[in-house]
């Protein structure tokens, strides 16, 4: 699967707005997910595979792009 790459500013915003990243969908699919949360249900694929932005970054699910 293609690795999602986001700009640092975008990552900060996703963190601040508590967007959750779905490991299965490979995208940010859900709101109201704390940055250090795991196991939230994804509204798209309906699996408990949504993690917070911080966890996603630590896990290497997506990369911060240095390009702006
Ligand atoms: Zn999903």
Coordinates of N, CA and C and ligand atoms in Angstrom, one line a residue:
X1 N 0.8 -1.2 0.0 CA 0.0 0.0 0.0 C 0.9 1.2 0.0
X2 N 0.4 2.2 -0.7 CA 1.2 3.5 -0.9 C 1.2 4.2 0.5
X3 N 2.3 4.7 0.9 CA 2.5 5.4 2.1 C 1.9 6.9 2.0
X4 N 1.1 7.2 3.0 CA 0.5 8.5 3.0 C 1.6 9.5 3.4
X5 N 1.7 10.6 2.7 CA 2.7 11.6 3.1 C 2.0 13.0 3.3
X6 N 2.2 13.6 4.5 CA 1.5 14.8 4.7 C 2.5 15.9 5.2
X7 N 2.2 17.1 4.9 CA 3.0 18.2 5.3 C 3.0 18.4 6.8
X8 N 4.0 18.9 7.4 CA 4.1 19.1 8.9 C 2.9 19.9 9.4
X9 N 2.6 21.0 8.7 CA 1.5 21.9 9.1 C 0.2 21.1 9.1
X10 N 0.1 20.2 8.2 CA -1.2 19.4 8.1 C -1.3 18.5 9.2
X11 N -0.1 17.9 9.6 CA -0.1 17.0 10.7 C -0.5 17.7 12.0
X12 N 0.1 18.9 12.2 CA -0.2 19.7 13.4 C -1.7 20.0 13.5
X13 N -2.3 20.3 12.3 CA -3.7 20.6 12.3 C -4.6 19.3 12.5
X14 N -4.2 18.2 12.0 CA -4.9 16.9 12.2 C -4.9 16.6 13.7
X15 N -3.7 16.8 14.3 CA -3.6 16.6 15.7 C -4.4 17.4 16.6
X16 N -4.4 18.7 16.3 CA -5.2 19.7 17.0 C -6.7 19.5 16.9
X17 N -7.1 19.1 15.7 CA -8.6 18.9 15.5 C -9.0 17.4 15.8
X18 N -8.0 16.6 16.4 CA -8.3 15.3 16.8 C -8.8 14.4 15.7
X19 N -8.2 14.4 14.6 CA -8.6 13.5 13.5 C -7.9 12.2 13.7
X20 N -8.6 11.1 13.4 CA -8.1 9.8 13.6 C -7.7 9.1 12.3
X21 N -6.6 8.4 12.3 CA -6.1 7.7 11.1 C -6.5 6.2 11.2
X22 N -7.1 5.8 10.1 CA -7.5 4.4 10.0 C -6.4 3.6 9.3
X23 N -5.8 2.6 10.0 CA -4.7 1.8 9.6 C -5.2 1.0 8.3
X24 N -6.5 0.6 8.4 CA -7.0 -0.3 7.3 C -7.3 0.5 6.0
X25 N -7.9 1.7 6.2 CA -8.2 2.5 5.0 C -7.0 3.3 4.5
X26 N -6.0 3.5 5.4 CA -4.8 4.3 5.0 C -5.1 5.7 4.8
X27 N -6.0 6.2 5.6 CA -6.4 7.7 5.5 C -7.0 8.1 6.9
X28 N -7.1 9.4 7.0 CA -7.8 10.0 8.2 C -9.3 10.0 7.9
X29 N -10.0 9.2 8.7 CA -11.4 8.9 8.4 C -12.4 9.4 9.5
X30 N -11.8 9.6 10.7 CA -12.7 9.9 11.8 C -12.3 11.0 12.7
X31 N -13.4 11.7 13.2 CA -13.1 12.9 14.1 C -13.2 12.4 15.6
X32 N -12.8 13.4 16.5 CA -12.8 13.1 17.9 C -12.0 11.9 18.4
X33 N -10.8 11.9 17.9 CA -9.8 10.8 18.3 C -8.6 11.5 18.9
X34 N -8.4 11.3 20.2 CA -7.2 11.9 20.8 C -6.0 11.4 20.1
X35 N -4.9 12.3 20.1 CA -3.7 12.0 19.4 C -3.0 10.7 19.9
X36 N -3.2 10.3 21.1 CA -2.6 9.1 21.7 C -3.6 7.9 21.8
X37 N -4.7 8.0 21.1 CA -5.7 6.9 21.2 C -5.5 5.8 20.2
X38 N -6.0 4.6 20.5 CA -6.0 3.5 19.6 C -7.3 2.8 19.7
X39 N -7.6 2.0 18.6 CA -8.7 1.1 18.7 C -10.1 1.7 18.5
X40 N -10.2 2.9 17.9 CA -11.5 3.5 17.6 C -12.1 2.9 16.4
X41 N -13.4 2.9 16.3 CA -14.1 2.4 15.1 C -14.0 3.3 14.0
X42 N -13.7 2.8 12.8 CA -13.7 3.6 11.6 C -15.1 3.7 11.0
X43 N -15.5 4.9 10.6 CA -16.9 5.0 10.0 C -16.9 4.5 8.6
X44 N -15.7 4.4 8.0 CA -15.7 3.9 6.6 C -15.7 2.4 6.5
X45 N -14.7 1.7 7.2 CA -14.6 0.3 7.0 C -15.2 -0.5 8.2
X46 N -15.6 0.2 9.2 CA -16.3 -0.3 10.4 C -15.4 -1.3 11.2
X47 N -14.1 -1.1 11.2 CA -13.2 -1.9 12.0 C -12.6 -1.0 13.0
X48 N -12.2 -1.6 14.2 CA -11.6 -0.8 15.3 C -10.1 -0.6 15.0
X49 N -9.9 0.1 13.9 CA -8.5 0.3 13.4 C -8.1 1.7 13.3
X50 N -8.8 2.6 14.0 CA -8.5 4.0 14.0 C -7.5 4.4 15.2
X51 N -6.4 5.1 14.8 CA -5.5 5.5 15.9 C -5.4 7.0 15.8
X52 N -4.9 7.6 16.9 CA -4.7 9.1 16.9 C -3.5 9.4 16.0
X53 N -3.4 10.7 15.7 CA -2.4 11.2 14.8 C -1.0 10.9 15.3
X54 N -0.8 11.1 16.6 CA 0.5 10.9 17.2 C 0.9 9.4 17.1
X55 N 0.0 8.5 17.4 CA 0.3 7.1 17.3 C 0.6 6.7 15.9
X56 N -0.2 7.2 14.9 CA 0.0 6.9 13.5 C 1.4 7.3 13.1
X57 N 1.9 8.4 13.6 CA 3.2 8.9 13.2 C 4.3 7.9 13.8
X58 N 4.1 7.6 15.1 CA 5.1 6.7 15.8 C 5.1 5.3 15.1
X59 N 3.9 4.9 14.7 CA 3.8 3.5 14.0 C 4.4 3.6 12.6
X60 N 4.6 4.8 12.1 CA 5.1 4.9 10.7 C 4.0 4.6 9.7
X61 N 2.7 4.9 10.1 CA 1.6 4.7 9.1 C 1.6 5.7 8.0
X62 N 2.2 6.9 8.4 CA 2.3 8.0 7.4 C 3.6 8.7 7.7
X63 N 4.0 9.5 6.7 CA 5.3 10.2 6.8 C 5.0 11.7 6.8
X64 N 5.9 12.5 7.5 CA 5.8 13.9 7.4 C 6.7 14.3 6.3
X65 N 6.1 15.1 5.3 CA 6.9 15.5 4.2 C 7.6 16.8 4.6
X66 N 8.9 16.9 4.2 CA 9.6 18.2 4.5 C 9.3 19.3 3.5
X67 N 8.7 18.8 2.4 CA 8.4 19.8 1.3 C 7.1 20.6 1.6
X68 N 7.1 21.8 1.3 CA 6.0 22.7 1.6 C 5.5 23.3 0.3
Ligands
LIG1 ZN1 -11.2 2.3 8.0

